[in-house]
GROMACS .gro file of C-alpha atoms in nm:
model
  416
    1MET     CA    1  -1.757   1.093  -0.086
    2ALA     CA    2  -1.712   1.455  -0.191
    3LEU     CA    3  -1.353   1.572  -0.160
    4ASN     CA    4  -1.316   1.940  -0.069
    5GLY     CA    5  -1.664   1.993  -0.211
    6GLN     CA    6  -1.570   1.850  -0.551
    7GLN     CA    7  -1.795   1.616  -0.744
    8PRO     CA    8  -1.677   1.251  -0.728
    9GLY     CA    9  -1.535   1.149  -1.064
   10SER     CA   10  -1.456   1.500  -1.180
   11GLU     CA   11  -1.107   1.562  -1.312
   12MET     CA   12  -1.025   1.787  -1.015
   13TRP     CA   13  -1.154   1.521  -0.776
   14TRP     CA   14  -0.925   1.256  -0.926
   15GLN     CA   15  -0.628   1.493  -0.917
   16ASN     CA   16  -0.687   1.548  -0.547
   17ILE     CA   17  -0.710   1.173  -0.483
   18GLN     CA   18  -0.374   1.124  -0.652
   19ARG     CA   19  -0.220   1.422  -0.474
   20GLN     CA   20  -0.329   1.298  -0.131
   21GLY     CA   21  -0.215   0.944  -0.206
   22ALA     CA   22  -0.395   0.622  -0.286
   23PRO     CA   23  -0.513   0.410  -0.126
   24ALA     CA   24  -0.644   0.673   0.116
   25VAL     CA   25  -0.543   0.595   0.475
   26GLU     CA   26  -0.703   0.745   0.786
   27LEU     CA   27  -0.554   0.665   1.127
   28LEU     CA   28  -0.831   0.570   1.373
   29ALA     CA   29  -0.836   0.494   1.744
   30CYS     CA   30  -0.703   0.166   1.890
   31ASN     CA   31  -0.421   0.135   1.635
   32ARG     CA   32  -0.655   0.086   1.341
   33CYS     CA   33  -0.669   0.248   0.998
   34ALA     CA   34  -0.951   0.306   0.754
   35VAL     CA   35  -0.820   0.221   0.408
   36THR     CA   36  -1.006   0.320   0.092
   37PHE     CA   37  -0.912   0.177  -0.249
   38TYR     CA   38  -1.001   0.363  -0.570
   39TRP     CA   39  -1.005   0.254  -0.934
   40ARG     CA   40  -1.090   0.480  -1.228
   41ASP     CA   41  -1.292   0.322  -1.509
   42PRO     CA   42  -1.130   0.432  -1.838
   43ALA     CA   43  -1.461   0.374  -2.018
   44GLY     CA   44  -1.651   0.613  -1.791
   45SER     CA   45  -1.974   0.548  -1.603
   46GLU     CA   46  -2.206   0.247  -1.617
   47GLN     CA   47  -2.377   0.408  -1.916
   48THR     CA   48  -2.064   0.372  -2.131
   49SER     CA   49  -1.863   0.093  -1.964
   50ASP     CA   50  -1.918  -0.282  -1.965
   51ILE     CA   51  -1.711  -0.338  -1.648
   52HIS     CA   52  -1.918  -0.557  -1.418
   53ARG     CA   53  -1.671  -0.608  -1.132
   54VAL     CA   54  -1.338  -0.471  -1.016
   55TRP     CA   55  -1.200  -0.755  -0.809
   56LEU     CA   56  -0.964  -0.654  -0.530
   57TYR     CA   57  -0.684  -0.897  -0.443
   58VAL     CA   58  -0.523  -0.778  -0.117
   59THR     CA   59  -0.267  -1.024   0.014
   60GLY     CA   60  -0.372  -1.152   0.354
   61VAL     CA   61  -0.707  -0.972   0.341
   62THR     CA   62  -0.907  -1.071   0.031
   63ASP     CA   63  -0.673  -1.325  -0.132
   64HIS     CA   64  -0.701  -1.700  -0.190
   65HIS     CA   65  -0.569  -1.777   0.159
   66GLN     CA   66  -0.891  -1.646   0.318
   67ARG     CA   67  -1.208  -1.854   0.341
   68ALA     CA   68  -1.421  -1.556   0.243
   69GLN     CA   69  -1.619  -1.449  -0.060
   70PRO     CA   70  -1.420  -1.254  -0.322
   71VAL     CA   71  -1.437  -0.876  -0.285
   72SER     CA   72  -1.515  -0.628  -0.562
   73LEU     CA   73  -1.493  -0.252  -0.545
   74ILE     CA   74  -1.833  -0.081  -0.578
   75ARG     CA   75  -1.910   0.174  -0.846
   76VAL     CA   76  -2.028   0.519  -0.736
   77PRO     CA   77  -2.343   0.549  -0.951
   78GLY     CA   78  -2.318   0.777  -1.250
   79THR     CA   79  -1.938   0.811  -1.228
   80ASP     CA   80  -1.613   0.643  -1.331
   81VAL     CA   81  -1.529   0.589  -0.962
   82TRP     CA   82  -1.500   0.243  -0.811
   83ARG     CA   83  -1.416   0.225  -0.438
   84TRP     CA   84  -1.400  -0.010  -0.140
   85GLN     CA   85  -1.316   0.062   0.222
   86THR     CA   86  -1.197  -0.162   0.503
   87GLU     CA   87  -1.026  -0.136   0.842
   88LEU     CA   88  -0.680  -0.282   0.908
   89PRO     CA   89  -0.431  -0.275   1.196
   90SER     CA   90  -0.206   0.030   1.171
   91ASN     CA   91   0.104  -0.195   1.159
   92TRP     CA   92  -0.020  -0.390   0.854
   93ARG     CA   93   0.182  -0.407   0.534
   94GLY     CA   94   0.082  -0.575   0.211
   95SER     CA   95   0.045  -0.579  -0.165
   96TYR     CA   96  -0.269  -0.556  -0.375
   97CYS     CA   97  -0.395  -0.540  -0.732
   98PHE     CA   98  -0.715  -0.470  -0.924
   99ILE     CA   99  -0.880  -0.704  -1.175
  100PRO     CA  100  -1.153  -0.534  -1.380
  101SER     CA  101  -1.393  -0.778  -1.542
  102SER     CA  102  -1.689  -0.759  -1.776
  103GLN     CA  103  -1.783  -1.121  -1.701
  104THR     CA  104  -2.049  -1.245  -1.461
  105ASP     CA  105  -1.904  -1.592  -1.400
  106ASP     CA  106  -1.546  -1.529  -1.283
  107PHE     CA  107  -1.601  -1.750  -0.978
  108SER     CA  108  -1.795  -2.073  -0.945
  109ASP     CA  109  -2.095  -2.104  -0.714
  110ALA     CA  110  -1.874  -2.298  -0.472
  111ALA     CA  111  -1.642  -1.999  -0.440
  112LEU     CA  112  -1.930  -1.757  -0.386
  113SER     CA  113  -2.114  -1.959  -0.122
  114ALA     CA  114  -2.146  -1.849   0.240
  115THR     CA  115  -1.857  -2.081   0.328
  116PRO     CA  116  -1.647  -2.074   0.010
  117ASP     CA  117  -1.462  -2.379  -0.111
  118MET     CA  118  -1.089  -2.303  -0.090
  119ALA     CA  119  -0.999  -2.497  -0.404
  120ALA     CA  120  -1.268  -2.312  -0.600
  121LEU     CA  121  -1.141  -1.978  -0.469
  122ARG     CA  122  -0.783  -2.061  -0.570
  123GLU     CA  123  -0.893  -2.162  -0.918
  124GLY     CA  124  -1.097  -1.846  -0.967
  125TRP     CA  125  -0.816  -1.619  -0.853
  126ARG     CA  126  -0.562  -1.815  -1.058
  127LYS     CA  127  -0.751  -1.734  -1.377
  128LEU     CA  128  -0.817  -1.374  -1.283
  129LEU     CA  129  -0.463  -1.282  -1.177
  130ALA     CA  130  -0.349  -1.317  -1.538
  131HIS     CA  131  -0.547  -0.996  -1.600
  132ALA     CA  132  -0.442  -0.806  -1.288
  133GLN     CA  133  -0.349  -0.438  -1.288
  134ALA     CA  134  -0.133  -0.239  -1.052
  135ASP     CA  135  -0.289   0.072  -0.898
  136SER     CA  136  -0.227   0.358  -1.143
  137LEU     CA  137  -0.267   0.605  -0.855
  138ASN     CA  138   0.015   0.440  -0.658
  139PRO     CA  139   0.373   0.480  -0.789
  140HIS     CA  140   0.507   0.182  -0.592
  141SER     CA  141   0.454  -0.134  -0.796
  142TRP     CA  142   0.634  -0.446  -0.920
  143ARG     CA  143   0.553  -0.794  -1.053
  144GLY     CA  144   0.462  -1.045  -0.784
  145GLY     CA  145   0.580  -1.403  -0.754
  146ARG     CA  146   0.300  -1.520  -0.984
  147GLY     CA  147   0.409  -1.268  -1.246
  148HIS     CA  148   0.117  -1.027  -1.213
  149PRO     CA  149   0.147  -0.652  -1.147
  150THR     CA  150   0.099  -0.553  -0.785
  151SER     CA  151   0.117  -0.237  -0.573
  152ALA     CA  152   0.249  -0.171  -0.223
  153LEU     CA  153   0.072  -0.039   0.085
  154HIS     CA  154   0.257   0.034   0.411
  155LEU     CA  155   0.033   0.151   0.695
  156PRO     CA  156   0.172   0.414   0.935
  157HIS     CA  157   0.301   0.178   1.206
  158ALA     CA  158   0.431  -0.101   0.981
  159PRO     CA  159   0.776  -0.218   1.097
  160ALA     CA  160   1.076  -0.051   0.939
  161GLN     CA  161   1.249  -0.237   0.655
  162PRO     CA  162   1.612  -0.122   0.677
  163GLY     CA  163   1.799  -0.114   0.348
  164TRP     CA  164   1.498  -0.113   0.120
  165GLU     CA  165   1.469   0.264   0.123
  166HIS     CA  166   1.807   0.284  -0.055
  167GLU     CA  167   1.700   0.193  -0.408
  168HIS     CA  168   1.991   0.366  -0.579
  169VAL     CA  169   2.289   0.268  -0.361
  170ALA     CA  170   2.598   0.183  -0.567
  171THR     CA  171   2.661  -0.191  -0.600
  172SER     CA  172   2.892  -0.418  -0.795
  173PRO     CA  173   2.694  -0.596  -1.066
  174PRO     CA  174   2.601  -0.956  -0.984
  175LEU     CA  175   2.764  -1.229  -1.189
  176CYS     CA  176   2.512  -1.449  -1.370
  177VAL     CA  177   2.636  -1.798  -1.458
  178THR     CA  178   2.473  -2.116  -1.587
  179TRP     CA  179   2.451  -2.429  -1.375
  180GLN     CA  180   2.412  -2.750  -1.574
  181SER     CA  181   2.319  -3.014  -1.316
  182THR     CA  182   2.400  -3.377  -1.381
  183ARG     CA  183   2.206  -3.502  -1.080
  184LEU     CA  184   1.894  -3.297  -1.156
  185ASN     CA  185   1.930  -3.324  -1.536
  186ASN     CA  186   1.848  -2.959  -1.594
  187CYS     CA  187   2.002  -2.617  -1.651
  188ARG     CA  188   1.936  -2.285  -1.478
  189ARG     CA  189   2.070  -1.938  -1.405
  190ILE     CA  190   2.266  -1.860  -1.089
  191TRP     CA  191   2.347  -1.510  -0.964
  192ILE     CA  192   2.658  -1.451  -0.752
  193PHE     CA  193   2.675  -1.124  -0.561
  194THR     CA  194   2.939  -0.999  -0.317
  195THR     CA  195   2.923  -0.700  -0.084
  196GLY     CA  196   3.290  -0.667   0.010
  197GLU     CA  197   3.637  -0.786  -0.095
  198ALA     CA  198   3.856  -0.701   0.208
  199ALA     CA  199   3.874  -1.057   0.350
  200PRO     CA  200   3.718  -1.295   0.094
  201ALA     CA  201   3.778  -1.617   0.290
  202GLN     CA  202   3.601  -1.474   0.596
  203ARG     CA  203   3.277  -1.384   0.421
  204PRO     CA  204   2.962  -1.576   0.520
  205LEU     CA  205   2.750  -1.736   0.248
  206ALA     CA  206   2.377  -1.696   0.187
  207ILE     CA  207   2.189  -1.915  -0.060
  208LEU     CA  208   1.866  -1.747  -0.172
  209LEU     CA  209   1.597  -1.965  -0.325
  210ASP     CA  210   1.354  -1.823  -0.582
  211GLY     CA  211   1.660  -1.637  -0.701
  212GLN     CA  212   1.494  -1.505  -1.016
  213PHE     CA  213   1.249  -1.309  -0.800
  214TRP     CA  214   1.518  -1.147  -0.582
  215ALA     CA  215   1.735  -1.081  -0.887
  216GLU     CA  216   1.472  -0.942  -1.125
  217SER     CA  217   1.125  -0.879  -0.980
  218MET     CA  218   1.235  -0.724  -0.651
  219PRO     CA  219   1.613  -0.676  -0.682
  220VAL     CA  220   1.775  -0.732  -0.344
  221TRP     CA  221   2.122  -0.597  -0.427
  222PRO     CA  222   2.074  -0.236  -0.308
  223ALA     CA  223   1.927  -0.342   0.028
  224LEU     CA  224   2.208  -0.592   0.092
  225GLN     CA  225   2.476  -0.339  -0.001
  226ALA     CA  226   2.315  -0.059   0.200
  227GLN     CA  227   2.299  -0.271   0.515
  228THR     CA  228   2.657  -0.385   0.462
  229ASN     CA  229   2.770  -0.025   0.421
  230ALA     CA  230   2.585   0.061   0.744
  231GLY     CA  231   2.760  -0.220   0.933
  232ALA     CA  232   2.439  -0.414   0.999
  233LEU     CA  233   2.549  -0.701   0.773
  234PRO     CA  234   2.902  -0.833   0.725
  235PRO     CA  235   3.058  -0.839   0.378
  236ALA     CA  236   2.917  -1.161   0.233
  237VAL     CA  237   2.864  -1.382  -0.070
  238TYR     CA  238   2.508  -1.430  -0.197
  239VAL     CA  239   2.412  -1.710  -0.435
  240LEU     CA  240   2.066  -1.682  -0.592
  241ILE     CA  241   1.920  -1.996  -0.750
  242ASP     CA  242   1.665  -1.972  -1.031
  243VAL     CA  243   1.370  -2.212  -0.998
  244ILE     CA  244   1.347  -2.257  -1.381
  245ASP     CA  245   0.964  -2.267  -1.375
  246ARG     CA  246   0.669  -2.344  -1.147
  247GLU     CA  247   0.682  -2.716  -1.224
  248HIS     CA  248   1.048  -2.750  -1.128
  249ARG     CA  249   0.987  -2.536  -0.820
  250ALA     CA  250   0.708  -2.762  -0.698
  251GLU     CA  251   0.923  -3.070  -0.759
  252GLU     CA  252   1.261  -2.956  -0.627
  253LEU     CA  253   1.192  -2.734  -0.327
  254PRO     CA  254   0.959  -2.938  -0.101
  255CYS     CA  255   1.173  -3.185   0.099
  256ASN     CA  256   1.386  -3.303  -0.195
  257ASP     CA  257   1.716  -3.475  -0.110
  258ASP     CA  258   1.842  -3.474  -0.468
  259PHE     CA  259   1.813  -3.098  -0.493
  260TRP     CA  260   2.027  -3.034  -0.186
  261LEU     CA  261   2.283  -3.297  -0.278
  262ALA     CA  262   2.314  -3.127  -0.617
  263VAL     CA  263   2.353  -2.785  -0.454
  264TYR     CA  264   2.632  -2.909  -0.230
  265ASP     CA  265   2.812  -3.144  -0.472
  266GLU     CA  266   2.768  -2.946  -0.796
  267LEU     CA  267   2.661  -2.586  -0.744
  268LEU     CA  268   2.889  -2.481  -0.461
  269PRO     CA  269   3.204  -2.613  -0.637
  270LEU     CA  270   3.096  -2.412  -0.943
  271VAL     CA  271   3.051  -2.097  -0.734
  272ARG     CA  272   3.386  -2.161  -0.566
  273THR     CA  273   3.560  -2.113  -0.902
  274HIS     CA  274   3.438  -1.752  -0.898
  275VAL     CA  275   3.444  -1.639  -0.533
  276ALA     CA  276   3.573  -1.742  -0.190
  277TRP     CA  277   3.379  -1.754   0.136
  278CYS     CA  278   3.396  -1.897   0.487
  279GLU     CA  279   3.327  -2.270   0.462
  280GLU     CA  280   3.197  -2.310   0.819
  281ALA     CA  281   2.841  -2.440   0.829
  282ASN     CA  282   2.737  -2.194   1.099
  283ARG     CA  283   2.818  -1.908   0.860
  284THR     CA  284   2.608  -2.055   0.577
  285VAL     CA  285   2.244  -1.944   0.551
  286VAL     CA  286   1.979  -2.098   0.328
  287ALA     CA  287   1.693  -1.851   0.279
  288GLY     CA  288   1.357  -1.907   0.117
  289GLN     CA  289   0.987  -1.828   0.114
  290SER     CA  290   0.682  -2.053   0.081
  291PHE     CA  291   0.815  -2.378  -0.075
  292GLY     CA  292   1.156  -2.210  -0.045
  293GLY     CA  293   1.106  -2.160   0.328
  294LEU     CA  294   1.024  -2.529   0.364
  295ALA     CA  295   1.334  -2.613   0.159
  296ALA     CA  296   1.556  -2.393   0.378
  297LEU     CA  297   1.437  -2.570   0.694
  298TYR     CA  298   1.473  -2.910   0.530
  299ALA     CA  299   1.832  -2.839   0.427
  300ALA     CA  300   1.945  -2.721   0.770
  301LEU     CA  301   1.762  -2.989   0.967
  302ASN     CA  302   1.895  -3.272   0.749
  303TRP     CA  303   2.247  -3.150   0.661
  304PRO     CA  304   2.351  -2.932   0.957
  305GLN     CA  305   2.718  -3.003   0.887
  306ARG     CA  306   2.674  -2.830   0.549
  307PHE     CA  307   2.395  -2.575   0.600
  308GLY     CA  308   2.406  -2.449   0.957
  309CYS     CA  309   2.148  -2.169   0.935
  310ALA     CA  310   1.797  -2.151   0.791
  311LEU     CA  311   1.603  -1.833   0.715
  312SER     CA  312   1.247  -1.948   0.658
  313GLN     CA  313   0.956  -1.719   0.567
  314SER     CA  314   0.596  -1.834   0.526
  315ALA     CA  315   0.720  -2.189   0.480
  316SER     CA  316   0.475  -2.435   0.325
  317CYS     CA  317   0.505  -2.665   0.627
  318TRP     CA  318   0.163  -2.811   0.547
  319TRP     CA  319   0.314  -2.991   0.247
  320PRO     CA  320   0.198  -3.227   0.105
  321ASN     CA  321  -0.135  -3.204   0.292
  322ARG     CA  322  -0.289  -2.877   0.168
  323ALA     CA  323  -0.641  -2.995   0.247
  324GLY     CA  324  -0.539  -3.181   0.560
  325GLY     CA  325  -0.619  -2.913   0.818
  326ASP     CA  326  -0.434  -3.032   1.128
  327THR     CA  327  -0.263  -3.320   0.946
  328PRO     CA  328   0.114  -3.294   1.005
  329GLY     CA  329   0.326  -3.206   0.705
  330ARG     CA  330   0.629  -3.410   0.599
  331LEU     CA  331   0.881  -3.191   0.781
  332GLU     CA  332   0.678  -3.194   1.102
  333GLU     CA  333   0.669  -3.574   1.087
  334LEU     CA  334   1.046  -3.593   1.036
  335VAL     CA  335   1.121  -3.362   1.329
  336SER     CA  336   0.872  -3.521   1.569
  337SER     CA  337   1.008  -3.869   1.493
  338GLY     CA  338   1.369  -3.760   1.537
  339ARG     CA  339   1.463  -3.831   1.176
  340ALA     CA  340   1.547  -3.463   1.120
  341GLY     CA  341   1.677  -3.196   1.353
  342ARG     CA  342   1.899  -3.419   1.562
  343GLU     CA  343   2.180  -3.161   1.568
  344PRO     CA  344   2.135  -2.796   1.668
  345VAL     CA  345   2.133  -2.529   1.399
  346SER     CA  346   2.033  -2.162   1.393
  347ILE     CA  347   1.689  -2.084   1.254
  348PHE     CA  348   1.512  -1.756   1.181
  349ILE     CA  349   1.150  -1.843   1.106
  350GLU     CA  350   0.854  -1.615   1.046
  351ALA     CA  351   0.498  -1.649   0.922
  352GLY     CA  352   0.211  -1.411   0.861
  353ILE     CA  353  -0.088  -1.426   1.091
  354ARG     CA  354  -0.303  -1.368   0.779
  355GLU     CA  355  -0.204  -1.691   0.601
  356PRO     CA  356  -0.416  -1.939   0.802
  357LEU     CA  357  -0.298  -2.273   0.664
  358ILE     CA  358   0.069  -2.181   0.689
  359PHE     CA  359   0.040  -2.007   1.025
  360GLY     CA  360  -0.140  -2.307   1.173
  361ALA     CA  361   0.134  -2.541   1.052
  362HIS     CA  362   0.396  -2.314   1.212
  363GLN     CA  363   0.211  -2.319   1.543
  364ARG     CA  364   0.262  -2.696   1.546
  365LEU     CA  365   0.618  -2.701   1.410
  366VAL     CA  366   0.774  -2.423   1.617
  367PRO     CA  367   0.724  -2.598   1.956
  368LEU     CA  368   0.900  -2.903   1.812
  369LEU     CA  369   1.190  -2.689   1.694
  370GLN     CA  370   1.206  -2.516   2.032
  371ARG     CA  371   1.284  -2.851   2.191
  372THR     CA  372   1.555  -2.947   1.945
  373GLN     CA  373   1.730  -2.632   1.822
  374GLN     CA  374   2.002  -2.435   1.991
  375GLN     CA  375   1.906  -2.095   1.853
  376LEU     CA  376   1.560  -2.013   1.724
  377PHE     CA  377   1.418  -1.676   1.619
  378TRP     CA  378   1.039  -1.705   1.576
  379ARG     CA  379   0.844  -1.405   1.448
  380GLN     CA  380   0.474  -1.361   1.381
  381VAL     CA  381   0.410  -1.095   1.117
  382GLU     CA  382   0.102  -0.875   1.071
  383GLY     CA  383   0.066  -0.960   0.704
  384GLY     CA  384   0.003  -1.238   0.457
  385HIS     CA  385   0.187  -1.456   0.204
  386ASP     CA  386   0.359  -1.153   0.065
  387ALA     CA  387   0.700  -1.058  -0.074
  388LEU     CA  388   0.644  -0.704   0.053
  389CYS     CA  389   0.669  -0.850   0.406
  390TRP     CA  390   0.938  -1.104   0.317
  391ARG     CA  391   1.182  -0.844   0.189
  392GLY     CA  392   1.210  -0.689   0.536
  393GLY     CA  393   1.229  -1.027   0.708
  394LEU     CA  394   1.504  -1.138   0.472
  395ILE     CA  395   1.731  -0.855   0.586
  396ASP     CA  396   1.628  -0.897   0.951
  397GLY     CA  397   1.694  -1.270   0.936
  398LEU     CA  398   2.040  -1.235   0.784
  399THR     CA  399   2.123  -0.970   1.044
  400ALA     CA  400   2.012  -1.196   1.330
  401LEU     CA  401   2.178  -1.513   1.203
  402TRP     CA  402   2.513  -1.345   1.131
  403ALA     CA  403   2.523  -1.132   1.447
  404GLU     CA  404   2.858  -1.156   1.628
  405GLY     CA  405   2.857  -1.216   2.003
  406SER     CA  406   2.492  -1.128   2.056
  407ALA     CA  407   2.315  -1.462   2.045
  408PRO     CA  408   1.964  -1.440   2.197
  409PRO     CA  409   1.806  -1.697   2.429
  410ALA     CA  410   1.703  -2.028   2.277
  411THR     CA  411   1.375  -1.879   2.162
  412TYR     CA  412   1.311  -1.521   2.058
  413ILE     CA  413   0.947  -1.440   1.989
  414ARG     CA  414   0.842  -1.106   1.846
  415GLN     CA  415   0.493  -1.003   1.748
  416GLU     CA  416   0.477  -0.741   1.472
   0.00000   0.00000   0.00000
């Protein structure tokens, strides 16, 4: 525990931890890393602090997708140091946060049992995440999809994420407009972003779901512009759709005909009054994550003449059977029965190997898509249900789906 002979918890010790970088990462043999998380108790040692636990929420490792007991950092006795160490593959990438607590009943007995109840785990984490903290020793943080602070960890061999290193590239400001939908009887924000004006009518179109996240929490504009400037992406039009709130998201995104009819009949004509793009379906991408990934697949498989490409990440293909285990989800039923996916479209689909329910649903759905789709990119990611992974896949998916003259075989499988 001593660092360069310094006493754990001393001011010099903490300065060295911050200087060397936190979490601490040590590359081991066999493409593994030892990762040590640290949290400093502002109230001092156990003699002066009432902190009972420092819960550690690491996406894909200790989060609510894992059937495992919640993890807390452990205090180094007599100090303000809390720490926890684990081993991870050297190509892992993910986000994490700390949740200090002075309570002794944050989780129910069902969540703390030897085989934790998944619903009890989700409920416990749901309440705790409202009090989450980013890692003060790590400068790379943002607000996650649930609105809580979170920090980033990229292990040494994590795949590159082109474009995201250019945080300050010059971009034209996105146009934010209001969409008042008659069909859906609601109102929301829409962001319209373009990355080139040379040939407006030739630009492909990308519709990004959970638009408020990509516009505000993790702004996507610099990455899109940087990759366009580099020639990896064509000049394009991007339309980002706000979900309004969690209730509307849960209602509109999973397999909802009305939502997609409203997008096509109401939203796109509104956008057309501001910008021009190529109207061909095979140049139109719908991109989404989680419920949004399911929605992207649903749109392309049901309206291929309108939405010819789907970019699906960590899609909730289990829906509506969260507790169903191997029970087919609605989309799987539609594809297997031939009621969806009758015409070929282009699909980029990825899921994290550390999101068990979602990954299992993909292992059933992908073989069905392989038999029905003309062009399928299927990627298994070393990570969890995590925007830190999705941001790289979003750029990779757009690049693959819009590639000119370099179509891969019917199925392209890549393990990261």
